[in-house]
mmCIF file of C-alpha atoms in Angstrom:
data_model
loop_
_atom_site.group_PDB
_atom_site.id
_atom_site.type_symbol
_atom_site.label_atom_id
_atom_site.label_comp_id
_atom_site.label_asym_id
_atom_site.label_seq_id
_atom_site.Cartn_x
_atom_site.Cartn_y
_atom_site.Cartn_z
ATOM 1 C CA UNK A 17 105.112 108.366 131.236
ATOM 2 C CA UNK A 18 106.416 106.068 128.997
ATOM 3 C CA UNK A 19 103.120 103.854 129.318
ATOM 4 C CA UNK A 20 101.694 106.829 127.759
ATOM 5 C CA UNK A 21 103.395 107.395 125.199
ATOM 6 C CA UNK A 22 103.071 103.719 124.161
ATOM 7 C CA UNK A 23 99.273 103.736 124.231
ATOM 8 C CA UNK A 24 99.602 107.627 122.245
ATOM 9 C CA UNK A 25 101.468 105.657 119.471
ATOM 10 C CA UNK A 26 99.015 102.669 119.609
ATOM 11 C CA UNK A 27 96.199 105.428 118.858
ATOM 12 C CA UNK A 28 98.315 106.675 115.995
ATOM 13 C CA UNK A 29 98.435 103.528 114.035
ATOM 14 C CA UNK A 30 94.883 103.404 114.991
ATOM 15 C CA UNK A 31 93.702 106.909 113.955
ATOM 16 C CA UNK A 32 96.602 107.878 110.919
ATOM 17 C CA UNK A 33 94.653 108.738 107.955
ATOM 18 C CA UNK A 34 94.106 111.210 105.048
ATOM 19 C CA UNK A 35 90.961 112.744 105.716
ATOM 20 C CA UNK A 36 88.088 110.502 104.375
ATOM 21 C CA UNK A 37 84.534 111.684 102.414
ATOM 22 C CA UNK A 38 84.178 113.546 99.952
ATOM 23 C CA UNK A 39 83.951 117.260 101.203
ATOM 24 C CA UNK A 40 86.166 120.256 100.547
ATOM 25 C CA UNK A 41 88.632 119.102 102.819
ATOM 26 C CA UNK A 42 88.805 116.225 101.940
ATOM 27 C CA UNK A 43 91.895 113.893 100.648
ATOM 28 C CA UNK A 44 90.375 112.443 97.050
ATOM 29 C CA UNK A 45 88.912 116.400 96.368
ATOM 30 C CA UNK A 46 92.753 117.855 97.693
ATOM 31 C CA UNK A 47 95.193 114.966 95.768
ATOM 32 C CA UNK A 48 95.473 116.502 92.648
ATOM 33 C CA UNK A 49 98.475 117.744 93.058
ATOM 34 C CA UNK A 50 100.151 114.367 94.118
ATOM 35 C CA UNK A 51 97.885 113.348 90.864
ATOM 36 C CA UNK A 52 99.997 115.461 88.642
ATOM 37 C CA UNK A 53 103.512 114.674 90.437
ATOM 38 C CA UNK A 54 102.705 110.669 90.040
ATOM 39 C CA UNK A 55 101.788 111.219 86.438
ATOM 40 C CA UNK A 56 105.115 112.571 85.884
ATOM 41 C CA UNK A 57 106.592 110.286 87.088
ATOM 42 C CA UNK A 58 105.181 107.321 85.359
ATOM 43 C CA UNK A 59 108.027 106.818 82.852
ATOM 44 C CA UNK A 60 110.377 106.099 86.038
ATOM 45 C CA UNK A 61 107.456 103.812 86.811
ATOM 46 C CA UNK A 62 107.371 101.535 83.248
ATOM 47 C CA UNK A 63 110.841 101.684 83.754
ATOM 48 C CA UNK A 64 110.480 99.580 87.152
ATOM 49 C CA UNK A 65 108.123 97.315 85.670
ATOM 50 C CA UNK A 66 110.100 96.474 82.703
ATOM 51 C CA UNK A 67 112.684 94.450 85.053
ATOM 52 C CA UNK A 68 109.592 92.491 86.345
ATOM 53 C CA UNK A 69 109.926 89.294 85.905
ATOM 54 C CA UNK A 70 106.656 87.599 84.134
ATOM 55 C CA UNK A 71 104.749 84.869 85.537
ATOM 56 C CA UNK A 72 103.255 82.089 83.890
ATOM 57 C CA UNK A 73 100.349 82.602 82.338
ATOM 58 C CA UNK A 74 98.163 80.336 84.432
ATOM 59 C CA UNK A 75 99.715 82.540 87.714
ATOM 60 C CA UNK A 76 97.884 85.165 88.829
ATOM 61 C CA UNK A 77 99.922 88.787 88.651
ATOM 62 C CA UNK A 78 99.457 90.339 92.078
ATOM 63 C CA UNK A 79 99.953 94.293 92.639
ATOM 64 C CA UNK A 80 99.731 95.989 95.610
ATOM 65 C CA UNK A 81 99.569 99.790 96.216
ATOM 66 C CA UNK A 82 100.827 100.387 100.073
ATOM 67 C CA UNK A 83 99.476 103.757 101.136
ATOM 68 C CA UNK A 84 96.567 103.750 99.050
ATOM 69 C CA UNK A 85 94.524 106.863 100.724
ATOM 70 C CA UNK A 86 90.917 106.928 99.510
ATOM 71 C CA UNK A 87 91.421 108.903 96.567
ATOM 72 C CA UNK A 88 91.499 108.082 92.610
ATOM 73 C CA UNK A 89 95.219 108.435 92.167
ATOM 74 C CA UNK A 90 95.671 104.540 93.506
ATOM 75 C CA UNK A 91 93.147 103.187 90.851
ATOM 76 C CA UNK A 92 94.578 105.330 88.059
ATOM 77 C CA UNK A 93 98.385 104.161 89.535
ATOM 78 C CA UNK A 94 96.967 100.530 89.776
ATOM 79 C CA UNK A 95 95.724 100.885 86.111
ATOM 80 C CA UNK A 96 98.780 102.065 84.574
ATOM 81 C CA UNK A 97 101.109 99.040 86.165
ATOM 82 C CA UNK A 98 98.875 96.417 84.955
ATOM 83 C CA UNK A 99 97.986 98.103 81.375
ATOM 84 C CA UNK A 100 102.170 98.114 81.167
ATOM 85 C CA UNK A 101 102.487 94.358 82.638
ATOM 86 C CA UNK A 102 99.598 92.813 80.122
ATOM 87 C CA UNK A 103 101.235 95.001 77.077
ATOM 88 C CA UNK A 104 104.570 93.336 77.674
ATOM 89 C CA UNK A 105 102.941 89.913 77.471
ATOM 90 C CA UNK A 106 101.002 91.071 74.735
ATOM 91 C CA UNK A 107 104.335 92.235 72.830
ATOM 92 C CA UNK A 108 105.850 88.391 73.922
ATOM 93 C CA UNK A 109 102.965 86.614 71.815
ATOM 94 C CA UNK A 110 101.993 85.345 75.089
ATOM 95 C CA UNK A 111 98.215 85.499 76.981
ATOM 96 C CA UNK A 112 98.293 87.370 79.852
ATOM 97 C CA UNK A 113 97.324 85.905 83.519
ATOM 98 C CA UNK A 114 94.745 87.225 85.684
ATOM 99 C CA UNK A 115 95.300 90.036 87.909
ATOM 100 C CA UNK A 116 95.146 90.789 91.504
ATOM 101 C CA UNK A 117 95.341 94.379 93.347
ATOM 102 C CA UNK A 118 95.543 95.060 96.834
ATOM 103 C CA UNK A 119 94.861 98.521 98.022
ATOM 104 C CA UNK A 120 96.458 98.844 101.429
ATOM 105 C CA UNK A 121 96.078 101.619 104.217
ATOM 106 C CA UNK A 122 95.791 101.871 107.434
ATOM 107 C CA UNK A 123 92.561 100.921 109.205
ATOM 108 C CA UNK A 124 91.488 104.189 109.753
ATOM 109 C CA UNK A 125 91.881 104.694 105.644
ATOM 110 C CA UNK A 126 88.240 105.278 104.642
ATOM 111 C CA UNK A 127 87.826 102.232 102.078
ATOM 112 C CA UNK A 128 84.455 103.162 101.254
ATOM 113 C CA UNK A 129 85.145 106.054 99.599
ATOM 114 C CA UNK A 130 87.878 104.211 97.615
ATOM 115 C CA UNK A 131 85.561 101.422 96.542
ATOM 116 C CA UNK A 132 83.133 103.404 95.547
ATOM 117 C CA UNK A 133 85.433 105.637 93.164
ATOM 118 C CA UNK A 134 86.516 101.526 91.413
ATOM 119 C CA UNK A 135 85.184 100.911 88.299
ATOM 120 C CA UNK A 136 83.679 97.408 88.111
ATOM 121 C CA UNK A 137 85.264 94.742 87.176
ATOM 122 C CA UNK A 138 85.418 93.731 83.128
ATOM 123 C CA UNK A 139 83.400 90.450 82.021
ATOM 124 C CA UNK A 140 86.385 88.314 81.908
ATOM 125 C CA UNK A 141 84.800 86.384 79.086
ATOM 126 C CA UNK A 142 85.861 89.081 76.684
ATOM 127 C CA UNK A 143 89.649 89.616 75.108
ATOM 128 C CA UNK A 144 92.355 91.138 77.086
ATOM 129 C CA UNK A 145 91.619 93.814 73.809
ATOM 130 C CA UNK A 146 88.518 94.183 75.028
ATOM 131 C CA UNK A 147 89.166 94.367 78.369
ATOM 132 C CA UNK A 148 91.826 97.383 77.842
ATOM 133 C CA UNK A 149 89.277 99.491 75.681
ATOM 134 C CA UNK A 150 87.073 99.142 78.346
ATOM 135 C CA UNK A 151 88.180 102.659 79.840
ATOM 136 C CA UNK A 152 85.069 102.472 82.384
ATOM 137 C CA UNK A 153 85.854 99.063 83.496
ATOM 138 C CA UNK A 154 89.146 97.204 85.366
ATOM 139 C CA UNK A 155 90.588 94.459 84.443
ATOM 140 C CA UNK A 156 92.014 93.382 87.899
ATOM 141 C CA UNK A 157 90.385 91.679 91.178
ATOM 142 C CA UNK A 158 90.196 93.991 93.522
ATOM 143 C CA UNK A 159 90.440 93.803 97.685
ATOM 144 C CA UNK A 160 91.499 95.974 100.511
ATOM 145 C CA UNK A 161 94.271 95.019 103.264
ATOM 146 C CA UNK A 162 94.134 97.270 106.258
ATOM 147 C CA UNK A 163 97.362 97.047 108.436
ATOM 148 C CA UNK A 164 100.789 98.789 108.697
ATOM 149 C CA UNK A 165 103.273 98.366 106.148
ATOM 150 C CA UNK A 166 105.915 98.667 108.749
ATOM 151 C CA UNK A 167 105.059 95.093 109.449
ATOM 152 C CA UNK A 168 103.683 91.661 107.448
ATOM 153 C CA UNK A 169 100.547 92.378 105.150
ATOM 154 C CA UNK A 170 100.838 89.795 102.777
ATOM 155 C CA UNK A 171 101.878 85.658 102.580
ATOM 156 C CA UNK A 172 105.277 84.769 101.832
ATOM 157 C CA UNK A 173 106.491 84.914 98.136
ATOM 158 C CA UNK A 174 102.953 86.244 97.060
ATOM 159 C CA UNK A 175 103.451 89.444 95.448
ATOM 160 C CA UNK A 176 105.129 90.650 91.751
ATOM 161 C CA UNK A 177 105.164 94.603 92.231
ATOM 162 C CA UNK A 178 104.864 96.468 95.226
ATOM 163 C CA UNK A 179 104.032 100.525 94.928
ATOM 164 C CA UNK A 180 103.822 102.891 97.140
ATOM 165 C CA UNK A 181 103.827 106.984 96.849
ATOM 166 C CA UNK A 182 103.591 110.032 99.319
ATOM 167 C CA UNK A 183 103.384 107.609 102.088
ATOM 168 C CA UNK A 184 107.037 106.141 103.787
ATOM 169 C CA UNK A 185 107.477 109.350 104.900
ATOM 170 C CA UNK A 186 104.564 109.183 107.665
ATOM 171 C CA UNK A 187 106.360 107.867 110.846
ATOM 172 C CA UNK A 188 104.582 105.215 112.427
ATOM 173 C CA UNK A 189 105.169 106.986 115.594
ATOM 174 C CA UNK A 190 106.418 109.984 116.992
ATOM 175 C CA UNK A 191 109.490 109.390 118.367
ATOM 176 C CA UNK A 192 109.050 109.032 122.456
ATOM 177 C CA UNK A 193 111.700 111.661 123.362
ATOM 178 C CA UNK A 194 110.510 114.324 121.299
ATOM 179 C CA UNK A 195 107.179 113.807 123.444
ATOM 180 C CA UNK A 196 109.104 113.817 127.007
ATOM 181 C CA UNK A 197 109.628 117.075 128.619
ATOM 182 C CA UNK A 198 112.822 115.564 130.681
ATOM 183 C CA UNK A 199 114.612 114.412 127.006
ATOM 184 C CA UNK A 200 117.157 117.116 125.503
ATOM 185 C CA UNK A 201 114.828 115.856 121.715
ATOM 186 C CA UNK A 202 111.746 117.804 123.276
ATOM 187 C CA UNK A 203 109.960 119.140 120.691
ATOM 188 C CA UNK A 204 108.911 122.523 123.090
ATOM 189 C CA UNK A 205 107.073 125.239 121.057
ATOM 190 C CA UNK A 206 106.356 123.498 117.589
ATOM 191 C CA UNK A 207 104.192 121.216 116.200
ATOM 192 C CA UNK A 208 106.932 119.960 113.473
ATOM 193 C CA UNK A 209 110.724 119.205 113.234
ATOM 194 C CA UNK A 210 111.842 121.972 110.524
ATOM 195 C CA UNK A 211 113.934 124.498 112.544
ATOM 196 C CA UNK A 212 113.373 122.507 115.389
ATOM 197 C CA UNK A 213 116.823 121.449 117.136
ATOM 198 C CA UNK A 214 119.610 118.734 115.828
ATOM 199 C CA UNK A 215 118.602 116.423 118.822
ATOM 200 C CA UNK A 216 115.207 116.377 118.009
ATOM 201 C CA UNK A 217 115.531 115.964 114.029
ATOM 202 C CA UNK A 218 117.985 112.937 114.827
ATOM 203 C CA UNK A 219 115.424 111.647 116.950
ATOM 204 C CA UNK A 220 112.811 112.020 113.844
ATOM 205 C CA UNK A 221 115.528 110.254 111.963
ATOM 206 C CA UNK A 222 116.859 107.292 114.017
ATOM 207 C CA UNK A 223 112.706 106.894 113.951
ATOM 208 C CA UNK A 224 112.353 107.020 109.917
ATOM 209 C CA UNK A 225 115.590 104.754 109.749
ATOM 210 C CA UNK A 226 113.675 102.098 112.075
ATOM 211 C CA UNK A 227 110.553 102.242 110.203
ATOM 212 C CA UNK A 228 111.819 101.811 106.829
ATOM 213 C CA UNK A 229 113.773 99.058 107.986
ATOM 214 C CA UNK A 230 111.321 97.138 108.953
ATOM 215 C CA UNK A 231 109.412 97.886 106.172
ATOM 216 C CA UNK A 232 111.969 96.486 103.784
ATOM 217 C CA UNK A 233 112.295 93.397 105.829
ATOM 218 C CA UNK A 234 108.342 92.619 105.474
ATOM 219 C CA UNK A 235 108.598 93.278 101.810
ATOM 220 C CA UNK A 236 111.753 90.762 101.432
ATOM 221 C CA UNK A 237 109.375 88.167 102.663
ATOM 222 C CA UNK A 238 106.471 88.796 100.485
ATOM 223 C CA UNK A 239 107.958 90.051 97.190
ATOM 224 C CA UNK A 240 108.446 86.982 94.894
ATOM 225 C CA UNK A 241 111.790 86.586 93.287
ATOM 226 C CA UNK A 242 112.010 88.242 90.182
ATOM 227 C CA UNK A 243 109.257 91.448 91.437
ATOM 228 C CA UNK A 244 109.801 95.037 91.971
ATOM 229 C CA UNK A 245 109.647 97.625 94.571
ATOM 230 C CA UNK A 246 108.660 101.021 93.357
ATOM 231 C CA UNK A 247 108.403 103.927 96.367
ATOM 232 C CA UNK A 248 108.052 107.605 96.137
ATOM 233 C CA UNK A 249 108.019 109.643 99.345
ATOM 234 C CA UNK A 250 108.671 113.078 100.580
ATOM 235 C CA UNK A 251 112.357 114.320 100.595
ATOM 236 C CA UNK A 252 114.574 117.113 100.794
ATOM 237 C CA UNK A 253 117.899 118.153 99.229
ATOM 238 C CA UNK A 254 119.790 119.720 102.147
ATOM 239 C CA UNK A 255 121.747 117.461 103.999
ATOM 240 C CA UNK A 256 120.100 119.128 107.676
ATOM 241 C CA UNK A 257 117.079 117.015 108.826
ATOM 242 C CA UNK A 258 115.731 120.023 110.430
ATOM 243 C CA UNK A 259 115.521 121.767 106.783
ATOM 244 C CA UNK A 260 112.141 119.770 105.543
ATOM 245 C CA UNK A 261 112.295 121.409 102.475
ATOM 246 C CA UNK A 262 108.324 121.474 101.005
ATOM 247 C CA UNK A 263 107.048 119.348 104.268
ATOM 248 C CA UNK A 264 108.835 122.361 106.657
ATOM 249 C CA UNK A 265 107.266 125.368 104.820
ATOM 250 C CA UNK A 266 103.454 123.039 104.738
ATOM 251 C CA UNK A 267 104.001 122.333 108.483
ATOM 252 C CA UNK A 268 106.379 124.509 109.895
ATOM 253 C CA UNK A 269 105.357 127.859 108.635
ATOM 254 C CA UNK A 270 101.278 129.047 108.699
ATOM 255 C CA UNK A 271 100.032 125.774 110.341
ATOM 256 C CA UNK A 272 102.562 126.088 112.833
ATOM 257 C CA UNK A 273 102.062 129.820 113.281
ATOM 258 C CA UNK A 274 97.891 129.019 113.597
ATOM 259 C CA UNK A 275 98.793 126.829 116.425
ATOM 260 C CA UNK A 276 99.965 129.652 118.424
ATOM 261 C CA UNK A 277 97.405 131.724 117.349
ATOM 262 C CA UNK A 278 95.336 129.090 119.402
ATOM 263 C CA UNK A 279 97.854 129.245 122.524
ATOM 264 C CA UNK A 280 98.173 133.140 122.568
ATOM 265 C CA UNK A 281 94.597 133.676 122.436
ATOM 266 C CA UNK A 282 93.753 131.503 124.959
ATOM 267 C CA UNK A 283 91.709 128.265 123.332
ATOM 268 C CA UNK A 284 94.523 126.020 123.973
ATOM 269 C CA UNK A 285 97.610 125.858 126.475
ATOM 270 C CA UNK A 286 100.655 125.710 125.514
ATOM 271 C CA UNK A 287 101.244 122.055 126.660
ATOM 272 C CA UNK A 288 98.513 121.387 124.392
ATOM 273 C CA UNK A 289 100.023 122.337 121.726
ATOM 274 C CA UNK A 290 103.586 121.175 122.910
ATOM 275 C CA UNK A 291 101.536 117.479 122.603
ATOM 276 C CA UNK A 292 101.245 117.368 118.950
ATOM 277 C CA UNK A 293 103.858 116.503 116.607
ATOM 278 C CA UNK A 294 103.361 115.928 113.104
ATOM 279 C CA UNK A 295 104.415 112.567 112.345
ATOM 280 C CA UNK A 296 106.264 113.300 109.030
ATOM 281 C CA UNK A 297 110.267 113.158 108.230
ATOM 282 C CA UNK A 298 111.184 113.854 105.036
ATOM 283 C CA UNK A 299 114.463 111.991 104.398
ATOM 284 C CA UNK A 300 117.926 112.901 102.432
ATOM 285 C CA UNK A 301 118.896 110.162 99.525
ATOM 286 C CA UNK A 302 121.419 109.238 102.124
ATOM 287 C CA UNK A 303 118.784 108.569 104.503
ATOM 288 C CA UNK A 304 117.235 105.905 101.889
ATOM 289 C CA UNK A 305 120.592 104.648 100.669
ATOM 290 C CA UNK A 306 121.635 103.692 103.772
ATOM 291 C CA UNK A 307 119.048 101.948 105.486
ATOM 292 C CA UNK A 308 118.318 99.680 101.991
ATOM 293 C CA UNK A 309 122.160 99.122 101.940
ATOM 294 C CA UNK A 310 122.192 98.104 105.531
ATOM 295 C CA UNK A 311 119.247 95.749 105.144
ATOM 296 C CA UNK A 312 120.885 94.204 102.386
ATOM 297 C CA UNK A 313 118.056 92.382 100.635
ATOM 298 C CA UNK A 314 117.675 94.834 97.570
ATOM 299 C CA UNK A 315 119.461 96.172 95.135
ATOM 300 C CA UNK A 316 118.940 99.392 94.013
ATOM 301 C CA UNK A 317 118.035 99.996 90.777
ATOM 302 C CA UNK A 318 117.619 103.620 90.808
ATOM 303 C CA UNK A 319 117.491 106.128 93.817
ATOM 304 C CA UNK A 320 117.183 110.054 92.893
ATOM 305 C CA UNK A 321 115.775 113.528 93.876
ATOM 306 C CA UNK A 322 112.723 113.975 91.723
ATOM 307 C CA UNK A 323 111.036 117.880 91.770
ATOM 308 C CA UNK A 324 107.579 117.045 92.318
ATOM 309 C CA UNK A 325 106.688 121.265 91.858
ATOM 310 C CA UNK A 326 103.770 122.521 94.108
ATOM 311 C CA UNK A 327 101.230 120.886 96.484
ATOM 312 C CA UNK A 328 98.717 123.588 95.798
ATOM 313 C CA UNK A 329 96.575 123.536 92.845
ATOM 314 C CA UNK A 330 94.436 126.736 91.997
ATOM 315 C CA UNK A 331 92.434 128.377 89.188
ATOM 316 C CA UNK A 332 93.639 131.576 89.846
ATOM 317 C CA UNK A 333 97.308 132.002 90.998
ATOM 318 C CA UNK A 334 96.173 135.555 91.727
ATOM 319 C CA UNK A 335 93.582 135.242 93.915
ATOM 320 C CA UNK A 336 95.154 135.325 97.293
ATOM 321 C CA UNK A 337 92.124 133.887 99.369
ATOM 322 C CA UNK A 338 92.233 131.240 96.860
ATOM 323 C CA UNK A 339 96.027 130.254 97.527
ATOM 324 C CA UNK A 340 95.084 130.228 101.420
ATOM 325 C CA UNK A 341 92.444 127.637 101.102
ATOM 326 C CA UNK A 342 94.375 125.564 99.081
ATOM 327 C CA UNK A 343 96.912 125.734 101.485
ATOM 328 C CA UNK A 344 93.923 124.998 104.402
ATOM 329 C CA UNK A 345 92.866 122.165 102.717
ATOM 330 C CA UNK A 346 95.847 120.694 101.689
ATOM 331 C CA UNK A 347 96.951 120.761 105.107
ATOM 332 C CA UNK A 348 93.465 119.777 106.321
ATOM 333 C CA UNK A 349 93.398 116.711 103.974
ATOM 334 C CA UNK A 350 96.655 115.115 105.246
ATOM 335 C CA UNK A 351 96.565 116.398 109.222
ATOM 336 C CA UNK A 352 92.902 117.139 109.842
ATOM 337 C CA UNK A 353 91.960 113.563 111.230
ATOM 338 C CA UNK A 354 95.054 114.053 113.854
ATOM 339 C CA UNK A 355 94.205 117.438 114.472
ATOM 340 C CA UNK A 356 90.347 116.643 115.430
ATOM 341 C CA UNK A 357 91.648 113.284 117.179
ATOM 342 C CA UNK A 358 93.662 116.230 119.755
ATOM 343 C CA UNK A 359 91.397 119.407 119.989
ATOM 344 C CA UNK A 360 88.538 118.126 118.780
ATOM 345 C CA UNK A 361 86.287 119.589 115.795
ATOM 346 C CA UNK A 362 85.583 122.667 116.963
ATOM 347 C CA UNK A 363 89.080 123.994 117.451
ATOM 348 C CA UNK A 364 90.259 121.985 114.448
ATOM 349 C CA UNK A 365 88.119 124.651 112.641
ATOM 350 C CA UNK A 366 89.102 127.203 114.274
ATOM 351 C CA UNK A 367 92.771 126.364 113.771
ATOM 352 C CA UNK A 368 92.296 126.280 109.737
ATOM 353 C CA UNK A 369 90.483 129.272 109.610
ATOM 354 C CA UNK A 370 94.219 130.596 111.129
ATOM 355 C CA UNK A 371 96.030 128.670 108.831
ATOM 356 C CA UNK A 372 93.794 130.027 105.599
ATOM 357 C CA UNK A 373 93.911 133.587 106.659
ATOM 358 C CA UNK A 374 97.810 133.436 107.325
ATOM 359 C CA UNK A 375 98.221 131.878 104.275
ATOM 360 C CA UNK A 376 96.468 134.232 101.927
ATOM 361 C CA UNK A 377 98.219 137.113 103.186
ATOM 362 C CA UNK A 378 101.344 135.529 101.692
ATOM 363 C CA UNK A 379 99.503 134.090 98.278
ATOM 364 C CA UNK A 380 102.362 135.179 95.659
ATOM 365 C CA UNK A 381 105.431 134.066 97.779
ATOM 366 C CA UNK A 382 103.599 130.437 98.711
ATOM 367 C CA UNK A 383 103.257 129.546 94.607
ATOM 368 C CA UNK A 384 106.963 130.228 94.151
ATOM 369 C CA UNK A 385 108.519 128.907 97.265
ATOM 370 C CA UNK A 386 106.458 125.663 98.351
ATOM 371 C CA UNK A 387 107.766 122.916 96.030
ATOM 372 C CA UNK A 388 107.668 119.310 96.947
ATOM 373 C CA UNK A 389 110.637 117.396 96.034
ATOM 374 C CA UNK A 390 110.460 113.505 96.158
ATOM 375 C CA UNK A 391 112.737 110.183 96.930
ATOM 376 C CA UNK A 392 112.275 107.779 93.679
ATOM 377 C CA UNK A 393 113.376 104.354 94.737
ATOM 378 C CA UNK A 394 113.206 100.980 92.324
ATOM 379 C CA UNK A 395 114.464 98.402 94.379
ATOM 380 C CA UNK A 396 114.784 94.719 93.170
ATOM 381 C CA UNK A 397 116.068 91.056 95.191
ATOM 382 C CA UNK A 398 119.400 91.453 95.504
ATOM 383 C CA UNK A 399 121.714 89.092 93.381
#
């Protein structure tokens, strides 16, 4: 059994990833919404990157977006850090460096789609002036770094900022006893942790604790004194880990409801569905604060509950079929590559067709009640 489950969360790491192309249900054509939430959050951002330290001008400035997806929101994130970096050189007297960006995602990510969506590079021959007015151009180097950020990426003392949003709060497994029939933290009956029992949210937590521990301890090694961490991810505002806030009602409500559509009308068992866990915890402030304070190689600069608003973007608010294939696709866009790893395509269809029709019939109430709220960490070398 527990062999298993080892090789299960081997294939996670493997197969994790927002869904790739560019089709309806796809991640860059369903991001918008995490598009808008970023954007206002962009003064907490500058605000980050004004306790950077600044390099010599003959050192290259290295960024690196962990989490990166495939989407346009990590170019236009990537853009904005070193636009602020090169004007605080600029307002210095001083020439800025060169710049570096790493995109990093899983392997599964699909890069292509994110290289293809990069603007080229600007003719470093030009000013920095230049070079900024540019709007269809970059003025960064530009590579990709598959790998888990729960672990080394990068050498030792090589990189100034670190960002990362709407990703630390993917799991990078699911925890083994929530998977074992025999453990008391057996996830029977649902597909996600919100309403599921305190056992089995504890063991989502002890999980998300582990993860972002070693997470910060890869990051102590690679950020160079004087850099900054800045990390967004899912959270909640209710001290219970099985209330998910915004994650619960994406997971926990329709999808979960289309999965036993699947079970009660026969296309899947019930141990089928009993198999799949969403690998998502959405952690408390106190979650965070805890596990950076324990590590003890940051200080924390700021840590707060940010209201992010709504996932789901649509033309028409009114339009009820509308609302349910945002909802669909949203869910799609994040889950669907899991989904088709476990019941394949056919039934991963079938399973968002539930999901879409469920959702439309409760359009109005979805708007108003699914709002994302996020953790907002900037973390800096402790003194």
């Amino acid at each position: 059994m527990a062999d298993n489950l080892v090789v299960s969360n081997m294939e996670l790491e493997r197969l994790l990833s927002m869904k790739g192309g560019k089709g309806e249900g796809s991640y860059a054509n369903n991001s918008q919404a995490q598009a808008i939430h970023a954007k206002s959050m962009h003064h907490l951002l500058k605000e980050a990157l004004d306790g950077v330290q600044l390099q010599k001008p003959n050192i290259p400035f290295v960024v690196v977006d962990l989490g990166c997806s495939c989407g346009s929101n990590t170019i236009n994130v990537v853009d904005v850090i070193i636009k602020h970096i090169i004007k605080r050189y600029e307002a210095l007297g001083s020439e800025p460096p060169e710049f570096s960006a790493f995109f990093s995602d899983l392997p599964g990510n699909d890069f292509n789609t994110l290289f293809q969506l990069l603007p080229p590079l600007a003719n470093y021959g030009v000013s920095m002036e230049e070079c900024l007015s540019a709007s269809n151009h970059r003025a960064y180097f530009a590579a990709g770094v598959p790998g888990s950020f729960y672990r080394r990426l990068f050498p030792a003392r090589f990189i100034d900022v670190f960002h990362s949003a709407f990703s630390l709060h993917w799991l990078s497994q699911v925890p083994e006893s929530v998977m074992d029939k025999r453990s008391s933290a057996y996830n029977k009956g649902r597909v996600f942790i919100h309403g599921a029992s305190e056992i089995t949210a504890n063991a989502y937590r002890k999980q998300f604790r582990s993860d972002l521990a070693g997470f910060l301890s890869s990051r102590s090694l690679e950020l160079k004194r004087g850099g900054s961490m800045f990390l967004v991810c899912l959270g909640r505002t209710s001290v219970d880990p099985t209330d998910q806030g915004g994650a619960g009602l994406l997971f926990g409500t329709h999808f979960q409801d289309a999965w036993d559509d699947l079970v009660q009308e026969g296309l899947i068992s019930s141990e089928k569905r009993d198999s799949f866990n969403i690998p998502v915890y959405a952690p408390s402030l106190q979650d965070v604060k805890e596990v950076v304070e324990s590590d003890g190689s940051f200080a924390i600069n700021k840590l707060e509950v940010f209201k992010g608003g709504s996932p789901l973007v649509v033309n028409q608010p009114g339009d009820a079929r509308e609302v349910g294939k945002a909802l669909a696709n949203t869910c799609r866009s994040v889950s669907g590559v899991l989904v088709e790893a476990h019941i394949g395509d056919k039934l991963s269809e079938e399973l968002f067709l539930r999901v879409e029709r469920r959702a439309a019939s409760h359009g109005k109430e979805l708007l108003e009640q699914l709002q994302f709220f996020h953790i907002v960490a900037s973390l800096s070398f402790a003194q």
